[in-house]
Every structure is written in C-alpha cells, then in structure tokens.
PDB file of C-alpha atoms in Angstrom:
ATOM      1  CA  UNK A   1       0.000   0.000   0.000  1.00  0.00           C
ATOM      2  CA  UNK A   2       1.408   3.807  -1.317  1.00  0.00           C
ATOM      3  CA  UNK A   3       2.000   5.801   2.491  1.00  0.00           C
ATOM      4  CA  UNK A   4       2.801   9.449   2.519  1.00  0.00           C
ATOM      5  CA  UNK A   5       3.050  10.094   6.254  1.00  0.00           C
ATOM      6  CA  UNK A   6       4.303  13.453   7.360  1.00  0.00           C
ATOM      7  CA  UNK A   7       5.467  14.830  10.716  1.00  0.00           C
ATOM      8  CA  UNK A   8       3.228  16.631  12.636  1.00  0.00           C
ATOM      9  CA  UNK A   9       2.138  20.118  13.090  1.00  0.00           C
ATOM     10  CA  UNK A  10       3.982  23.008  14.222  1.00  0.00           C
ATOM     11  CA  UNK A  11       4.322  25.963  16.072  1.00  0.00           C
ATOM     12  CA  UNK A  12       6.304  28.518  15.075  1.00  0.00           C
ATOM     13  CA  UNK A  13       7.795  32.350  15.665  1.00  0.00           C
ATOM     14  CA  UNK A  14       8.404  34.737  13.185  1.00  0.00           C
ATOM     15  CA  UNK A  15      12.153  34.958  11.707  1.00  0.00           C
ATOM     16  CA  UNK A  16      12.795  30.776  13.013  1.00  0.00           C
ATOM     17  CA  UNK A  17      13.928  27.603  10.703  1.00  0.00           C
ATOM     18  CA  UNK A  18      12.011  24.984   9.975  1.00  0.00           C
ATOM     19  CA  UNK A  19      11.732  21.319   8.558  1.00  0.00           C
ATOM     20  CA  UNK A  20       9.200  19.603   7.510  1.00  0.00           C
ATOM     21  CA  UNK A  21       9.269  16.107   6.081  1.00  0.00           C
ATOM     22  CA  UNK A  22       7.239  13.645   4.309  1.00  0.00           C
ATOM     23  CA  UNK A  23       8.015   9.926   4.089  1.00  0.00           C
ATOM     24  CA  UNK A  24       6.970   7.315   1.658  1.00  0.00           C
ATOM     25  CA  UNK A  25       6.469   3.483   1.531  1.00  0.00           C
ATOM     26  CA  UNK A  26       4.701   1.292  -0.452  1.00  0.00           C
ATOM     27  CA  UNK A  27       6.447   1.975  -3.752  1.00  0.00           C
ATOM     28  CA  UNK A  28      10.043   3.038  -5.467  1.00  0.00           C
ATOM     29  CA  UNK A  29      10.497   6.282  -3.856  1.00  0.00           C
ATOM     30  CA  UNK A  30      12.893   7.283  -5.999  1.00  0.00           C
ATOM     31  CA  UNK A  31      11.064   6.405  -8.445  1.00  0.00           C
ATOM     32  CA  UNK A  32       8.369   8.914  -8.449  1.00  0.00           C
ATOM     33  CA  UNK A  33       8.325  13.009  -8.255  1.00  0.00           C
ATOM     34  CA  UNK A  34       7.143  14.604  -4.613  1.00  0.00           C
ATOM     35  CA  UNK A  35       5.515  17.455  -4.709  1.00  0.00           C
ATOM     36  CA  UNK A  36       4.950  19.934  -2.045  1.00  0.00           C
ATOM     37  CA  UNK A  37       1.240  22.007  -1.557  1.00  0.00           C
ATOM     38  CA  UNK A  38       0.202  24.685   0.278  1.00  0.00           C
ATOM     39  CA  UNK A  39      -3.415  25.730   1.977  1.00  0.00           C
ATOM     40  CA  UNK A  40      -3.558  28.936   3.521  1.00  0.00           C
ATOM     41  CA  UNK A  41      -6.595  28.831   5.791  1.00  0.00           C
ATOM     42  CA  UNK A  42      -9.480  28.853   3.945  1.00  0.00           C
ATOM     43  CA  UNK A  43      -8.097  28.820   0.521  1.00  0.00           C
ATOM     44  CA  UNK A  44      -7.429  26.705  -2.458  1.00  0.00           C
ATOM     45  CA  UNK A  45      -4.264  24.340  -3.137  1.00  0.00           C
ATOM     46  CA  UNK A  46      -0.942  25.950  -4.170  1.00  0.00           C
ATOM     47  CA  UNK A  47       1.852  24.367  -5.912  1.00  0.00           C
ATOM     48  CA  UNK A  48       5.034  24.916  -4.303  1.00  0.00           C
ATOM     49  CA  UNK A  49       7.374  22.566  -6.021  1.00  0.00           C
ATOM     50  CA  UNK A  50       8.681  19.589  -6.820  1.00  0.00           C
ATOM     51  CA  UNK A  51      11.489  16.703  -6.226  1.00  0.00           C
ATOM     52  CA  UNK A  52      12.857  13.472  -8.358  1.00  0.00           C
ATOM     53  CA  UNK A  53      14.372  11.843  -5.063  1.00  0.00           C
ATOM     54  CA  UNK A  54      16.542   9.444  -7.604  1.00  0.00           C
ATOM     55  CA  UNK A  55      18.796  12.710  -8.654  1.00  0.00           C
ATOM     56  CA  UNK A  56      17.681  15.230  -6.467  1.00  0.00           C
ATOM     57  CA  UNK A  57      16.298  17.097  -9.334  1.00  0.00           C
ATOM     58  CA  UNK A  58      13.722  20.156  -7.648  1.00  0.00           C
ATOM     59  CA  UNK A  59      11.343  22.263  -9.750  1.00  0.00           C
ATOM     60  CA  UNK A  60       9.666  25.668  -7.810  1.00  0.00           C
ATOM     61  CA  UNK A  61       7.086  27.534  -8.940  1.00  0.00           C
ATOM     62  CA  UNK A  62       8.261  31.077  -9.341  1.00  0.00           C
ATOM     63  CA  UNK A  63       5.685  32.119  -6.568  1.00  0.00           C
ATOM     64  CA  UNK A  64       7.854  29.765  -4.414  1.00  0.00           C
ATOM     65  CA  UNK A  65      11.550  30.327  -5.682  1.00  0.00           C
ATOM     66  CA  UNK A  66      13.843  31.395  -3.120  1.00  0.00           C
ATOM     67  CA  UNK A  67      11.214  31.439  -0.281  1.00  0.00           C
ATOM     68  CA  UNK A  68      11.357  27.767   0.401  1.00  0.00           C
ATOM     69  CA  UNK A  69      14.048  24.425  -0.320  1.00  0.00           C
ATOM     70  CA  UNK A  70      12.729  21.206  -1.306  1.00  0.00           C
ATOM     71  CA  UNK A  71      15.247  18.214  -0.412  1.00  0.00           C
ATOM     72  CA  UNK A  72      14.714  14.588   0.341  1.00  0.00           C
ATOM     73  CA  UNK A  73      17.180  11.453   1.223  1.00  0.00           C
ATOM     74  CA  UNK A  74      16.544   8.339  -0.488  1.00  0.00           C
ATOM     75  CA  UNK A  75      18.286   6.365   2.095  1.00  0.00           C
ATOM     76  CA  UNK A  76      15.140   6.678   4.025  1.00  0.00           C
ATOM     77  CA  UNK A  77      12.511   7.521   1.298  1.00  0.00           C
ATOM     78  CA  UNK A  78      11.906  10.785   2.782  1.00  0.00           C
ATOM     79  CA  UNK A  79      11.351  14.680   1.255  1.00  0.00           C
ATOM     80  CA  UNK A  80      11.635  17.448   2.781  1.00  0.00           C
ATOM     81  CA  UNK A  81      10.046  21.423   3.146  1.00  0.00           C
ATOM     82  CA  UNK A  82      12.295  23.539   4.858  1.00  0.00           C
ATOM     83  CA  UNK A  83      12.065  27.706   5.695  1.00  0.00           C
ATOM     84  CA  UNK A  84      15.126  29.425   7.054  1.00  0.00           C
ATOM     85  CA  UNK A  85      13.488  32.514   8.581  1.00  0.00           C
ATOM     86  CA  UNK A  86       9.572  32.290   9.003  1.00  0.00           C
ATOM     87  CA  UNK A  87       6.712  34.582   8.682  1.00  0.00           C
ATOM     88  CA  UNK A  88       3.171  35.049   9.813  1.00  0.00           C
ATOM     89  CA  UNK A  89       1.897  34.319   6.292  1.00  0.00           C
ATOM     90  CA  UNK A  90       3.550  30.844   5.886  1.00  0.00           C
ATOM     91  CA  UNK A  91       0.995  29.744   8.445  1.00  0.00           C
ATOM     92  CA  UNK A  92      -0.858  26.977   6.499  1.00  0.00           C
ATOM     93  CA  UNK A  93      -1.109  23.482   6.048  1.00  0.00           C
ATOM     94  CA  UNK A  94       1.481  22.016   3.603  1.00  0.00           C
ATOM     95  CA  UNK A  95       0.784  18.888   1.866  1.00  0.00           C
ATOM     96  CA  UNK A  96       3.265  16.489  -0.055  1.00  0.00           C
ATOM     97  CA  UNK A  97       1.907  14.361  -2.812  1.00  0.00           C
ATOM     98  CA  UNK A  98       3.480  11.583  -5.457  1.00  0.00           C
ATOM     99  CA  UNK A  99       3.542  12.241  -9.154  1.00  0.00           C
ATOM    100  CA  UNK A 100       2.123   9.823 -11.454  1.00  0.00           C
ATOM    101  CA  UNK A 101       4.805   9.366 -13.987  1.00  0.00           C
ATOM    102  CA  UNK A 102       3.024   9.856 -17.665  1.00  0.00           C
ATOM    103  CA  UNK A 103      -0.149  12.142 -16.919  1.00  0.00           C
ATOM    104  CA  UNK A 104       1.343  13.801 -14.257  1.00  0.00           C
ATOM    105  CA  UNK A 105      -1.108  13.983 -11.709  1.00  0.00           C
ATOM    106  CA  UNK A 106      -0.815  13.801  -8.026  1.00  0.00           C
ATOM    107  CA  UNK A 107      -1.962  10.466  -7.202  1.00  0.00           C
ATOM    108  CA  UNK A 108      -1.011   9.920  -3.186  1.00  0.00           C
ATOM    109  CA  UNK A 109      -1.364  12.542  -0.869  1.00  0.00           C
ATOM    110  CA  UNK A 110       0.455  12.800   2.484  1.00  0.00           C
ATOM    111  CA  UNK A 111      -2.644  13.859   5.444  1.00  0.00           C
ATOM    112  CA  UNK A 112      -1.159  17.072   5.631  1.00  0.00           C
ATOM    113  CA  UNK A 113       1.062  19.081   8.239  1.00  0.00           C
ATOM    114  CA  UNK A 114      -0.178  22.282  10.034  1.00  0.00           C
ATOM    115  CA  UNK A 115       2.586  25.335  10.318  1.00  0.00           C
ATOM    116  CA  UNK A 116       1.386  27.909  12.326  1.00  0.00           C
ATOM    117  CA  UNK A 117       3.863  31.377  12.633  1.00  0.00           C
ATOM    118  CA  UNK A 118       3.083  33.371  15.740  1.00  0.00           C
ATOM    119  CA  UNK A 119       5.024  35.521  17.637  1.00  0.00           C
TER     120      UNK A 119
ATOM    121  CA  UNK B   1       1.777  30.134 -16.295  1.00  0.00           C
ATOM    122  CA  UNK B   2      -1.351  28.670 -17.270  1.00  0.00           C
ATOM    123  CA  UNK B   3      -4.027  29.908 -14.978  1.00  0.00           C
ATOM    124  CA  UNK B   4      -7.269  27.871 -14.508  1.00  0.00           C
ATOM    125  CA  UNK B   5     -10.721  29.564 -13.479  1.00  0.00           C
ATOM    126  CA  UNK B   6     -13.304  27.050 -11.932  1.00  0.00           C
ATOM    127  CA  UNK B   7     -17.484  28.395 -12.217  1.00  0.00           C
ATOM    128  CA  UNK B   8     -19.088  28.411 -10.289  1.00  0.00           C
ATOM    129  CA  UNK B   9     -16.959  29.397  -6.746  1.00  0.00           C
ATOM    130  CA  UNK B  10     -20.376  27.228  -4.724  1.00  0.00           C
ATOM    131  CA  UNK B  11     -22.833  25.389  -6.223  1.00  0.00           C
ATOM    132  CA  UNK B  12     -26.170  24.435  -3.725  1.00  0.00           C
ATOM    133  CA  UNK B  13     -27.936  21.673  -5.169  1.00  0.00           C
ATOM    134  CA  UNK B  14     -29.916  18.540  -2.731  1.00  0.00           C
ATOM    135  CA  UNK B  15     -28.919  15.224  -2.594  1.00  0.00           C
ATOM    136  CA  UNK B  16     -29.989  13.521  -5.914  1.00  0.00           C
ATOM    137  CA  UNK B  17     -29.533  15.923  -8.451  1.00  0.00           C
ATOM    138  CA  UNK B  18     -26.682  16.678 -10.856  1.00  0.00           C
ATOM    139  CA  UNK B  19     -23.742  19.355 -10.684  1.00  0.00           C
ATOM    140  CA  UNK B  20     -21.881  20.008 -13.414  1.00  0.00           C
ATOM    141  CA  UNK B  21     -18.342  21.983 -12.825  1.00  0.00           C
ATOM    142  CA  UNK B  22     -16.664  24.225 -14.939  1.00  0.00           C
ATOM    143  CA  UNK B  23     -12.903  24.783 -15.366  1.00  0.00           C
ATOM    144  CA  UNK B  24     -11.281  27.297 -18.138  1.00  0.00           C
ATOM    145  CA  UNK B  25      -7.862  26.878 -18.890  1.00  0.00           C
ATOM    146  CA  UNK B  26      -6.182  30.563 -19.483  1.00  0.00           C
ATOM    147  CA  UNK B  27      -4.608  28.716 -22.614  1.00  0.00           C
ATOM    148  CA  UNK B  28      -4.732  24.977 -23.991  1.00  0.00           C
ATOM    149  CA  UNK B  29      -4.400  22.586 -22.062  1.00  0.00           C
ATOM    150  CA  UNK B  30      -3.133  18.762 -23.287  1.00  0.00           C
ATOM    151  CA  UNK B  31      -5.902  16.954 -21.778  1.00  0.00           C
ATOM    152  CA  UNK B  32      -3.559  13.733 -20.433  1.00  0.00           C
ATOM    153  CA  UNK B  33      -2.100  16.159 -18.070  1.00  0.00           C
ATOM    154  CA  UNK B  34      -5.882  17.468 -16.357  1.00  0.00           C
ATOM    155  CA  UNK B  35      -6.832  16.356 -13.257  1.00  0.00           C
ATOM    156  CA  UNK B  36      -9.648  17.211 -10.908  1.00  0.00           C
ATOM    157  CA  UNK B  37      -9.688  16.718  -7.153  1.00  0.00           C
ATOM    158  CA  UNK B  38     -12.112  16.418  -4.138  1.00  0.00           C
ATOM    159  CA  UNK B  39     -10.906  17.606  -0.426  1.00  0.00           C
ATOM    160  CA  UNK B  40     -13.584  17.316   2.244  1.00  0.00           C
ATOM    161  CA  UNK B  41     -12.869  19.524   5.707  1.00  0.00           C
ATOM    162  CA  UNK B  42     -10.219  18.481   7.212  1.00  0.00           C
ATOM    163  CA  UNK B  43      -9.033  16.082   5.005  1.00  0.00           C
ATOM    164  CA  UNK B  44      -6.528  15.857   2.122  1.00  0.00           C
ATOM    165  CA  UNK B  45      -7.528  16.353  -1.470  1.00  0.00           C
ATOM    166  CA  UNK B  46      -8.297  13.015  -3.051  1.00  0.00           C
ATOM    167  CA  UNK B  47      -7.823  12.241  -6.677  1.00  0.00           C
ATOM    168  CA  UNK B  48     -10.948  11.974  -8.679  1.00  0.00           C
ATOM    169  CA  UNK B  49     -10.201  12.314 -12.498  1.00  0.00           C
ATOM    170  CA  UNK B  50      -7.173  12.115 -14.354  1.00  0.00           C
ATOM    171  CA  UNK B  51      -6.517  12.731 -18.473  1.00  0.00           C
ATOM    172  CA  UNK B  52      -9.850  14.757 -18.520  1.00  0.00           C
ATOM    173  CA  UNK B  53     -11.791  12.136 -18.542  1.00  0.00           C
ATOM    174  CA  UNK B  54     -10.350   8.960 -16.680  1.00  0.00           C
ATOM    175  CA  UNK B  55     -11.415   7.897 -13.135  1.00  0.00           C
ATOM    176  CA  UNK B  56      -9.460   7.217 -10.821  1.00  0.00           C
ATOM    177  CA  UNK B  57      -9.212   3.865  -8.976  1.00  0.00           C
ATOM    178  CA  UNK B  58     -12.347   3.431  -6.388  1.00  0.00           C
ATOM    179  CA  UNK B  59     -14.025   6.509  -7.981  1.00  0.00           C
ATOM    180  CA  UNK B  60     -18.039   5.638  -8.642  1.00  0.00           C
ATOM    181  CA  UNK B  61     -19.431   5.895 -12.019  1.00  0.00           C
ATOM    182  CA  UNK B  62     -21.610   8.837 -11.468  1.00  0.00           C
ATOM    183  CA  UNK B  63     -18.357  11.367 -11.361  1.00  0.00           C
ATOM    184  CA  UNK B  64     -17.423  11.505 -14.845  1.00  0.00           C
ATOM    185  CA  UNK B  65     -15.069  14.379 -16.593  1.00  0.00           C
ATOM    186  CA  UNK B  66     -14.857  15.808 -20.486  1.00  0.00           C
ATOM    187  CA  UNK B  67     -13.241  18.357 -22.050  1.00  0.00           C
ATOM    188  CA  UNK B  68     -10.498  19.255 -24.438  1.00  0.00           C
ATOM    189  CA  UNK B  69      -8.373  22.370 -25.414  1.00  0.00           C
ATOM    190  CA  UNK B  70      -9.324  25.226 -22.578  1.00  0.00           C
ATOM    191  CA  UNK B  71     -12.667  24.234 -21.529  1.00  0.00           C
ATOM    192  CA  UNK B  72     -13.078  21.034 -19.144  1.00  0.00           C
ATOM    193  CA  UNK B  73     -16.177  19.586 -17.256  1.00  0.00           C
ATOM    194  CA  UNK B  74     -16.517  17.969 -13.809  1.00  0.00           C
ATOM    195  CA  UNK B  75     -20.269  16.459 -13.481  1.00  0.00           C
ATOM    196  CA  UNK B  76     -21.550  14.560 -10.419  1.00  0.00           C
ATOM    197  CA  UNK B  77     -25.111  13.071 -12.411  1.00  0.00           C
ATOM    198  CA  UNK B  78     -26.430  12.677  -8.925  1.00  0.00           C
ATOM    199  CA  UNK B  79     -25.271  13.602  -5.544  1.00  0.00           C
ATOM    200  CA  UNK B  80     -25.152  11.239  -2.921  1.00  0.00           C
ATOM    201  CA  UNK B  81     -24.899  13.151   0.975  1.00  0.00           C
ATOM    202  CA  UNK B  82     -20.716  12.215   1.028  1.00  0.00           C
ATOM    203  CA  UNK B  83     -20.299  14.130  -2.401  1.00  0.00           C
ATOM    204  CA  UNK B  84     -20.710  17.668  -0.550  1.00  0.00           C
ATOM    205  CA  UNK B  85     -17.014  19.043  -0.795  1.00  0.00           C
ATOM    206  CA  UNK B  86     -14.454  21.370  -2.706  1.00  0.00           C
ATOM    207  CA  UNK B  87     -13.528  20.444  -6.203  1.00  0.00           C
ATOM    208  CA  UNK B  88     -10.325  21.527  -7.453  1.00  0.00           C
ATOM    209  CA  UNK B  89      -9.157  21.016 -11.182  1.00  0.00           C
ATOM    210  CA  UNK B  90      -5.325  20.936 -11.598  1.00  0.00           C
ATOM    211  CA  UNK B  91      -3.017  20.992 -14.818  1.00  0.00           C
ATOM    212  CA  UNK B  92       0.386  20.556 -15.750  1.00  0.00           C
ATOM    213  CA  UNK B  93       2.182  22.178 -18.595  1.00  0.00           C
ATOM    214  CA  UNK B  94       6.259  23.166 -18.995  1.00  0.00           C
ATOM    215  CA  UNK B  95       7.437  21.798 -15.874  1.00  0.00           C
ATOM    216  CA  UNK B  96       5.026  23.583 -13.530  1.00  0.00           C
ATOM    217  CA  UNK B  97       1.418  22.601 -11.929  1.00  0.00           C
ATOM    218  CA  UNK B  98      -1.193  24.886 -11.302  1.00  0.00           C
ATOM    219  CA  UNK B  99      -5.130  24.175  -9.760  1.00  0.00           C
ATOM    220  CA  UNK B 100      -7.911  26.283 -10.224  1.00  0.00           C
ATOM    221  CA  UNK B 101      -9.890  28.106  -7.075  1.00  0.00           C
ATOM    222  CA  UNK B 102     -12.105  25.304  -6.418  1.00  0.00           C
ATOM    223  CA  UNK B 103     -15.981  24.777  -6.638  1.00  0.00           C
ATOM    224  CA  UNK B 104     -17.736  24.152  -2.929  1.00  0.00           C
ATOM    225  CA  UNK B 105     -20.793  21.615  -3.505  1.00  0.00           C
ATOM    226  CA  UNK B 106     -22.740  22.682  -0.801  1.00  0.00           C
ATOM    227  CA  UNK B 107     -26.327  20.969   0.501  1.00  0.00           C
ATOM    228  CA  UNK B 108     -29.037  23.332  -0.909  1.00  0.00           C
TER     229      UNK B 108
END
C-alpha cells in the first residue's frame, strides 16, 4: 500500500527555521516526483514545487523560488520542506503528494502538516 | 503560467440531483495532463479524475469528466450526501502545476 506520512504540526515564531518532512512506503520512492502544496486557511491548493528523489532534481514555482528548499534522502525515502526565517503568512497546512509518472497527476497525498507562525 | 478559473466558486444543489463543474484553462491545455480533485474539511484532497476524462481507482461511475483544449467539465449526475465538498481542477504544462480556485458543492 502507497503511504505518505508526514510529521506533525507546528508551532512557530516569526524569523525561526524549519523542517518539515514527508516519508513514503509502499512503492520506489525514488522512483516517483514529490511534490509539495500549500493551503492557507481557507483557501485553495498551491503548488510549491517539486522533487525526483533518484537525482535530487527540484522544480519551484516562481511564486515559491527562493522562499522555500525542497530536499529529500533516499536512504530513508523521505522529502523534505524547509524555511530558514519564518513569517506570519507561511501559516498553512502544507501537503506532499506523489507524481504519477506519464499524466502527471498527483496520485497519493500525504494527510497534511499544520505550520502555524506566531510571535 | 497557465491559470485555470473554476465556475461556479459554490454550487447548492440537494442530494440527488446533478452538478456540473466548470474549469477554463487561461490557454490549452493537453488533456492527459488534467486532473480534478475532491478535499472534504479536514481532510486531504483526493484524486478523482485524471486525463480529462479517466477515473481514478475506487471513484463511482456517477463522477465523470470531459473536455479538451481550454474548456473542461466535472459532473456529479447525482449527488449522494458524502459528495458535498471542494472540487479543485489541476493541470500541468512546462514543468510547472497549477489548480484552479475550487468549486464548494454545498447541501441546498
């Protein structure tokens, strides 16, 4: 059975790092693209970006470029969303999701992990 | 980037009759790579439709998708109670994804 299980929600202040990851089983992880999705409260799915874990090879969509870094280590089929100095408006839930190889569609979807930015 | 605009933002129907969800596609789209999605509260979004028109595995009958070029089609041809959710279409095109806004289903 495809898993995407990812940690668990977070609490954060303004200006800190954080980590996120996202781990698959089930399947050839490197095998497959992760991507990463936002949901600000209330709102729609964003694409963030996206990761080959075989080469390491990371896509961002411009709205995401330079505000986040997408990783992951294949020695334990995990992928990473990481933030070196948070805001208030990161606060969202962040999904990761596999990429079906030909249509390119997201068809696994980790449940999701909550990033709230307080101060 | 290819923008996608789903019609209407809420639909309120009752249980038993048919929606039918729109999603424009700011330029073509290649129809393998269209995909529509369902996300109930507090849940994940869950892959309905993939290729326009292809369900995905475990999907009933009733949700069916068409469409071609800019112009694509979600329809529900009747609503059972656990249907009542956000639709999302999503597309891919030069190395980037993009959804649309989302429809909300809501009980009339």
């Amino acid at each position: 059975e495809v898993q995407l299980v990812q940690s668990g929600a977070e609490v954060k202040k303004p200006g800190e790092s954080l980590k996120i990851s996202c781990k698959g089983s089930g399947y050839s992880f490197t095998s497959y693209w992760i991507g990463w999705v936002r949901q600000m409260p209330g709102k729609g799915l964003e694409w963030m970006g996206i990761i080959y874990p075989g080469d390491s090879d990371t896509r961002y969509s411009p709205s995401f470029q330079g505000q986040v870094t997408i990783s992951a280590d294949k020695s334990i089929s995990t992928a990473y969303l990481q933030w070196s100095s948070l805001k208030a408006s990161d606060t969202a839930m962040y999904y990761c999701a596999r990429l079906e190889t030909f249509e390119y569609y997201f068809d696994y979807w980790g449940q999701g992990t909550l990033v709230t930015v307080s101060s | 980037e290819i923008v996608l605009t789903q019609s209407p933002g809420t639909l309120s129907l009752s249980p038993g009759e048919r929606a039918t969800l729109s999603c424009r596609a700011s330029q073509s789209v290649s129809s393998s790579y269209l995909a529509w999605y369902q996300q109930k509260p507090g849940q994940a979004p869950r892959l309905l439709i993939y290729g326009a028109s292809s369900r995905a595995t475990g999907i009933p009958d009733r949700f069916s998708g068409s469409g071609s070029g800019t112009d694509f089609t979600l329809t529900i041809s009747r609503l059972e109670p656990e249907d009542f959710a956000v639709y999302y279409c999503q597309q891919y095109g030069s190395s980037s994804w993009t959804f649309g806004q989302g429809t909300k289903v809501e009980i009339k």
